[in-house]
Short mmCIF file of C-alpha atoms in Angstrom, two decimals:
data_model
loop_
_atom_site.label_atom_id
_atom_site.label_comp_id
_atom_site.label_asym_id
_atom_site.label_seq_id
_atom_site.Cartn_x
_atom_site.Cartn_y
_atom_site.Cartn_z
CA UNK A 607 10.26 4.28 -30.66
CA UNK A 608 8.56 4.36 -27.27
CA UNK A 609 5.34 5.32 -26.27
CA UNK A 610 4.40 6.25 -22.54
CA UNK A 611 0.59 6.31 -22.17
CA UNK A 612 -0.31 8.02 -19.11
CA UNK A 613 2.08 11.04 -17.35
CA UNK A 614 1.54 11.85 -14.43
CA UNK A 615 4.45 11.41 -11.41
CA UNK A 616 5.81 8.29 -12.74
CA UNK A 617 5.10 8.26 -16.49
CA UNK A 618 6.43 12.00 -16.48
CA UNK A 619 9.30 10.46 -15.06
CA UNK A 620 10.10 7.60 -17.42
CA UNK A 621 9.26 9.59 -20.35
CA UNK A 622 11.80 12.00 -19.60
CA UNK A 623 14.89 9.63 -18.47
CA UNK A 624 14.38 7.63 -21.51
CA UNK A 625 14.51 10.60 -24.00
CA UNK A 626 17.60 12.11 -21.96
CA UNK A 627 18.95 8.28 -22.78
CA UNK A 628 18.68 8.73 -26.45
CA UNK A 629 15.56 6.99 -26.94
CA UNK A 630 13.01 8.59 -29.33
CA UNK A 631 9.52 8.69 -27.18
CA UNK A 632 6.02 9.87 -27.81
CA UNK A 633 3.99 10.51 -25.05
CA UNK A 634 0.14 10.68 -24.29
CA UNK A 635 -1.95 11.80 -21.58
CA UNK A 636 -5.36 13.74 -22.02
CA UNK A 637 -5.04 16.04 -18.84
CA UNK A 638 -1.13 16.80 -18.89
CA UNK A 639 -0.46 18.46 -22.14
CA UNK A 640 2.98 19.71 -20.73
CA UNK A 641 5.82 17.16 -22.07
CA UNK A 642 9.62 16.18 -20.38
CA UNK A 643 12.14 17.71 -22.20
CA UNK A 644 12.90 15.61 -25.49
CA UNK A 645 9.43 13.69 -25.66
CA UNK A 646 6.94 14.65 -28.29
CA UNK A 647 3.40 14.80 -28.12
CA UNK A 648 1.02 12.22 -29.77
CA UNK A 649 -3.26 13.18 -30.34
CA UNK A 650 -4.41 10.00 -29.05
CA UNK A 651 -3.21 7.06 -27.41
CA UNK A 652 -4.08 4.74 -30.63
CA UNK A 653 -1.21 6.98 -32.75
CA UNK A 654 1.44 6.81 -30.16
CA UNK A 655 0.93 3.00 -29.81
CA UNK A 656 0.96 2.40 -33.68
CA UNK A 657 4.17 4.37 -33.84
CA UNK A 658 5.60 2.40 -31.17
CA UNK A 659 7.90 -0.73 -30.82
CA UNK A 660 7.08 -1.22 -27.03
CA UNK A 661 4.24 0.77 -25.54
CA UNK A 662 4.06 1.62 -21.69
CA UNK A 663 1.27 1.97 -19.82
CA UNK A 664 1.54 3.96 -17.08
CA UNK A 665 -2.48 5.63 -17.16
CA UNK A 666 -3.68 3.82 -14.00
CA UNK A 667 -5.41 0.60 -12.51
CA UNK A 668 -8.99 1.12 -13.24
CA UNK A 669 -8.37 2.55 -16.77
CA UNK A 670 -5.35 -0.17 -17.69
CA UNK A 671 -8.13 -2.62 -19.32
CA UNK A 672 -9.77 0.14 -21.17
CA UNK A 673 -6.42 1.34 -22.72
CA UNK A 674 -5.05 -1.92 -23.77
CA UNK A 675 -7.94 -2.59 -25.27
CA UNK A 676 -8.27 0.67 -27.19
CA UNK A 677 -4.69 0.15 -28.68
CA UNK A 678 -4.51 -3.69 -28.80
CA UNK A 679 -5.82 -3.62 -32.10
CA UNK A 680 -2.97 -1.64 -33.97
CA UNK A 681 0.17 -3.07 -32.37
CA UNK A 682 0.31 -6.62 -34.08
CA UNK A 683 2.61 -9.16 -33.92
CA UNK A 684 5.60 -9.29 -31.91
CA UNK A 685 5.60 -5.52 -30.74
CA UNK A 686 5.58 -5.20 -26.34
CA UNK A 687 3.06 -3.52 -24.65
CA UNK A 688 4.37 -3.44 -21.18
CA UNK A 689 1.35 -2.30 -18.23
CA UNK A 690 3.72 -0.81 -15.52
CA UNK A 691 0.50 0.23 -13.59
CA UNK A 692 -0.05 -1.10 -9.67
CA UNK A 693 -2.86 -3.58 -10.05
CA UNK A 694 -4.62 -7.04 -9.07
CA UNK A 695 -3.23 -9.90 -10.95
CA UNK A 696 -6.48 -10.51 -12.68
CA UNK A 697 -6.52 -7.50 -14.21
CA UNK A 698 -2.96 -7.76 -15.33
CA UNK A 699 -4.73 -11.18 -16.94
CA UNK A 700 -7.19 -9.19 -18.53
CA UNK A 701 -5.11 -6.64 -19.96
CA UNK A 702 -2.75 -9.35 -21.40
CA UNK A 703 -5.97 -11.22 -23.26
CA UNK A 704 -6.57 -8.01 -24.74
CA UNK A 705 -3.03 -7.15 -26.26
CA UNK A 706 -2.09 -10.65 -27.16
CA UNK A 707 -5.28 -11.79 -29.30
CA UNK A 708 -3.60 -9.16 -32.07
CA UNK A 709 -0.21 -10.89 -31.59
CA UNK A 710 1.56 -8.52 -29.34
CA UNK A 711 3.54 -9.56 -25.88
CA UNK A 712 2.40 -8.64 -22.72
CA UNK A 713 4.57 -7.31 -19.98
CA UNK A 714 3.26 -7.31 -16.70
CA UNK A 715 5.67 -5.09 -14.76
CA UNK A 716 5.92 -4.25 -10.86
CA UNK A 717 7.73 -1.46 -10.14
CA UNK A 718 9.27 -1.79 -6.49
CA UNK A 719 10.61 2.03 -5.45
CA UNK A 720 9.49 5.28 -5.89
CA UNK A 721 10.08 6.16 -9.32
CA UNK A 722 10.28 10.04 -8.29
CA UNK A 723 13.57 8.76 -6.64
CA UNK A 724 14.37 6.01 -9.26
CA UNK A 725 13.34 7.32 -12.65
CA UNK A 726 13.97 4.81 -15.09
CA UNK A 727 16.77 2.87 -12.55
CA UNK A 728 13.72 2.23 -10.97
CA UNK A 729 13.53 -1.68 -9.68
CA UNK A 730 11.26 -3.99 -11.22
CA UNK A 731 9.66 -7.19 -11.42
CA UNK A 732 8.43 -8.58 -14.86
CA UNK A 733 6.37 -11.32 -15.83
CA UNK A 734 3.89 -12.45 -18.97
CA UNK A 735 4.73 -13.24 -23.10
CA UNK A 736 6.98 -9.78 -23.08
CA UNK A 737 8.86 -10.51 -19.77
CA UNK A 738 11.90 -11.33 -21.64
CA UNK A 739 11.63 -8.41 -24.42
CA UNK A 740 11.25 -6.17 -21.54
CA UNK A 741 13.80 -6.83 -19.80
CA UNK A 742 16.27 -7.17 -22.24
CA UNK A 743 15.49 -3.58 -23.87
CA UNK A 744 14.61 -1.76 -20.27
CA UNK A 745 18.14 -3.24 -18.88
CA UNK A 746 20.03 -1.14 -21.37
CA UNK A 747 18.34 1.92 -19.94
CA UNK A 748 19.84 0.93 -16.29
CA UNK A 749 16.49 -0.49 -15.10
CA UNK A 750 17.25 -3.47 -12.60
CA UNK A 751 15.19 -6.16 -13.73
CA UNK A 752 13.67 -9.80 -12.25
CA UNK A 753 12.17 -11.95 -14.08
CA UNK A 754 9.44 -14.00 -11.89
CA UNK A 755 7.02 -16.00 -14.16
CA UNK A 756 5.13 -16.55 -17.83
CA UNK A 757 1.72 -15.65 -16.47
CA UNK A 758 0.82 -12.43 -16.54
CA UNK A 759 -0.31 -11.22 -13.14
CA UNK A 760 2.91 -13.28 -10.86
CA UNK A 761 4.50 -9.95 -11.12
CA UNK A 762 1.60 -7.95 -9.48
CA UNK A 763 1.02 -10.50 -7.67
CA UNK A 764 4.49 -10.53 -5.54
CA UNK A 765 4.60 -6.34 -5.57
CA UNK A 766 0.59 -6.71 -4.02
CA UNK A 767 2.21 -9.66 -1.00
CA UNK A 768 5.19 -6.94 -0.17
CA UNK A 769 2.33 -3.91 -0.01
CA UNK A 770 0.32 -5.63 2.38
CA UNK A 771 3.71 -5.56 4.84
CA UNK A 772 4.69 -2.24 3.42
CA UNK A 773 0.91 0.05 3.40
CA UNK A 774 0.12 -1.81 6.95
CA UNK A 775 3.39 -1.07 8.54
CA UNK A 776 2.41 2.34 8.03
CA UNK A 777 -0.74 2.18 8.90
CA UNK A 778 0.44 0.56 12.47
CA UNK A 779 2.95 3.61 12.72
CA UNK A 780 0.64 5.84 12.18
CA UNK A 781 -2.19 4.15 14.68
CA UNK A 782 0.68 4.16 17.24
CA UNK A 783 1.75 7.62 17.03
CA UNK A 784 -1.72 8.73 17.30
CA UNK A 785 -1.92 7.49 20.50
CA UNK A 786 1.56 8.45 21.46
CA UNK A 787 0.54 12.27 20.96
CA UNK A 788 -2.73 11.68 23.11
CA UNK A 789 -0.92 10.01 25.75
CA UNK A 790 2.27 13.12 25.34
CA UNK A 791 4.88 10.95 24.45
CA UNK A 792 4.81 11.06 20.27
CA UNK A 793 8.40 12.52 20.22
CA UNK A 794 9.78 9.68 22.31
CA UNK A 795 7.48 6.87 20.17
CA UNK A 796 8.75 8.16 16.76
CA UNK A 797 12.33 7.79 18.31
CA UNK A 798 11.88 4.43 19.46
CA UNK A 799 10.26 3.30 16.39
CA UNK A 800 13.62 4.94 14.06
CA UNK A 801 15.71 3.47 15.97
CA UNK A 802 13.65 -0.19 15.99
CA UNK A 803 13.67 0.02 11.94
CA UNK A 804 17.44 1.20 11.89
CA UNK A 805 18.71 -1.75 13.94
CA UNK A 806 16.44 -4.01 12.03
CA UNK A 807 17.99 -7.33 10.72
CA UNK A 808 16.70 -10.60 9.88
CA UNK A 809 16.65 -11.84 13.37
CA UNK A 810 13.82 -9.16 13.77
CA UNK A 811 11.88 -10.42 11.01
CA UNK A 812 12.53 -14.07 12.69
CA UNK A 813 11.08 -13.16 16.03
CA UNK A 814 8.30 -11.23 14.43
CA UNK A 815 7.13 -14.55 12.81
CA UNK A 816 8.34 -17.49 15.00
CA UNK A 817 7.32 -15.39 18.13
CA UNK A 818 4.12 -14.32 17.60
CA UNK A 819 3.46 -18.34 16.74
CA UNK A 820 4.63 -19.64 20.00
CA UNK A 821 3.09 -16.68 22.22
CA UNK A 822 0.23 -15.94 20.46
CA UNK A 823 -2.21 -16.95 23.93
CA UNK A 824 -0.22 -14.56 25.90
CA UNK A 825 -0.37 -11.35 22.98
CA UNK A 826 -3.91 -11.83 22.07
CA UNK A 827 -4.04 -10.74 26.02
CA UNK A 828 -1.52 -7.79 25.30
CA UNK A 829 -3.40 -6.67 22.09
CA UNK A 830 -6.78 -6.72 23.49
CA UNK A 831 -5.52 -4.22 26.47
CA UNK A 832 -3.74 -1.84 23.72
CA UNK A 833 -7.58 -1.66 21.42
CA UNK A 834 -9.32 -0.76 24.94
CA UNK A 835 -6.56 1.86 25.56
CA UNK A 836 -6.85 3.35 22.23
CA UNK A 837 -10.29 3.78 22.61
CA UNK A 838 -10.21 5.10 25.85
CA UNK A 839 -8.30 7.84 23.88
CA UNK A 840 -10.37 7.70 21.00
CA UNK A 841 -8.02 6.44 18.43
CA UNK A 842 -9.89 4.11 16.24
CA UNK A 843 -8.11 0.78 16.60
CA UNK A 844 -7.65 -0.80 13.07
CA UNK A 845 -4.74 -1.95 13.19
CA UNK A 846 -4.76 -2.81 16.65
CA UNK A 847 -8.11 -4.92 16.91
CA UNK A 848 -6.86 -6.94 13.37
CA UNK A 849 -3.85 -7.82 15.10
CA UNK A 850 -5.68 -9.38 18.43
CA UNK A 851 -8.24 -11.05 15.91
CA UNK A 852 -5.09 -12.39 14.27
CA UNK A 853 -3.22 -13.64 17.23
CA UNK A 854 -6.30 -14.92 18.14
CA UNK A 855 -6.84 -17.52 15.38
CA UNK A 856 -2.88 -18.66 15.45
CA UNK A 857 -3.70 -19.53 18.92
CA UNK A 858 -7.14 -21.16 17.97
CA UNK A 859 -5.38 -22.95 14.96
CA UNK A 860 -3.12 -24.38 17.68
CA UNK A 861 0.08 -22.93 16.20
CA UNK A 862 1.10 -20.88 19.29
CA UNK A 863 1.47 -24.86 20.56
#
């Protein structure tokens, strides 16, 4: 038996794909009554997770502490409660503490695609006491798992380093195609920018890093022109004015030497 605590896009999801795999799966969430097709309904979150073998959490990050704390006490030893939510490492920590004093493993888990597009394929990292449970059970539903650590939190921890690339590449885009549609050229931008990311490779990444270390003096100069353009065109510069502060103290540190 499974429990999924918390279904909205992704726990909806998961829910669903594991009862269309043959799994038997309660599910709980207090503002979507409406079920996948196969899972049944528990009252509370404390019945589905005493009726479960391996509990998922999938509520969110600011209520993940609450709910493992609420249904710590009736899981007991060696049953997984696995917190599948995005969150800082110390509250994966915290979450752990308060599943494990009753004897249960932990499973931090990272989830690294869209589960929309993934369902229960979806990839994922895995660390904490449960690491190994989980993986071993969530493999046999087609889940591609890594294993990355005993602490609870290294799994979060990695998926949190990658978002700060992912969420601020975005942001950049979208900084740069603001100003591309105040200065008239967002069609040609966006088709510049495809093209950069389909002809990406590791050399990219390479001259990205190594490059912005040996010329950081001359791009702190080319930075600081594009934050005065953008607000010329009132764009806020965010991204833009944290990259010349950036380039700034690699040259200061003496690294573009």
């Amino acid at each position: 038996m499974i429990a999924v605590l918390g279904l909205g896009e992704a726990g909806s999801v998961i829910a669903g794909d594991l009862a269309a795999a043959g799994a038997r799966v309660l599910g709980f969430d207090p503002a979507r009554p409406a079920l996948a097709d196969g899972v049944e309904s528990a009252s509370d979150p404390v019945a589905a997770a005493r009726a479960a073998e391996v509990v998922l959490s999938l509520s969110s990050a600011a209520a993940a502490v609450e709910l493992a704390e609420t249904v710590g006490p009736v899981l007991g030893e060696g049953r997984l409660f696995a917190d599948l939510n995005t969150a800082a490492p110390a509250l994966k920590r915290s979450a752990a503490a308060a599943v494990e004093r009753h004897g249960a493993l932990f499973a931090d888990v990272a989830l690294m695609a869209p589960v929309p597009d993934w369902g229960v394929r979806t990839p994922a990292l895995v660390a904490g006491s449960g690491a190994g449970r989980f993986a071993t059970a969530f493999e046999g539903f087609g889940m591609p798992v890594t294993r990355v650590g005993g602490e609870a939190g290294a799994a979060a921890a990695r998926k949190l380093a990658r978002s700060v690339f992912m969420k601020g590449q975005a942001a950049a885009i979208g900084e740069a195609l603001a100003a591309a549609e105040r200065l008239g050229c967002e069609d040609w931008l966006y088709a510049d920018i495809e093209s950069t990311l389909t002809r990406a490779d590791g050399r990219l990444l390479r001259r990205l890093v190594e490059g912005s270390r040996l010329h950081a003096d001359r791009r702190v100069d080319e930075m600081a022109a594009a934050v005065a353009m953008l607000e010329e065109l009132g764009v806020e510069p965010r991204v833009a004015a944290a990259s010349e502060a950036w380039l700034r103290s690699l040259a200061r540190s003496g690294a573009a030497r």
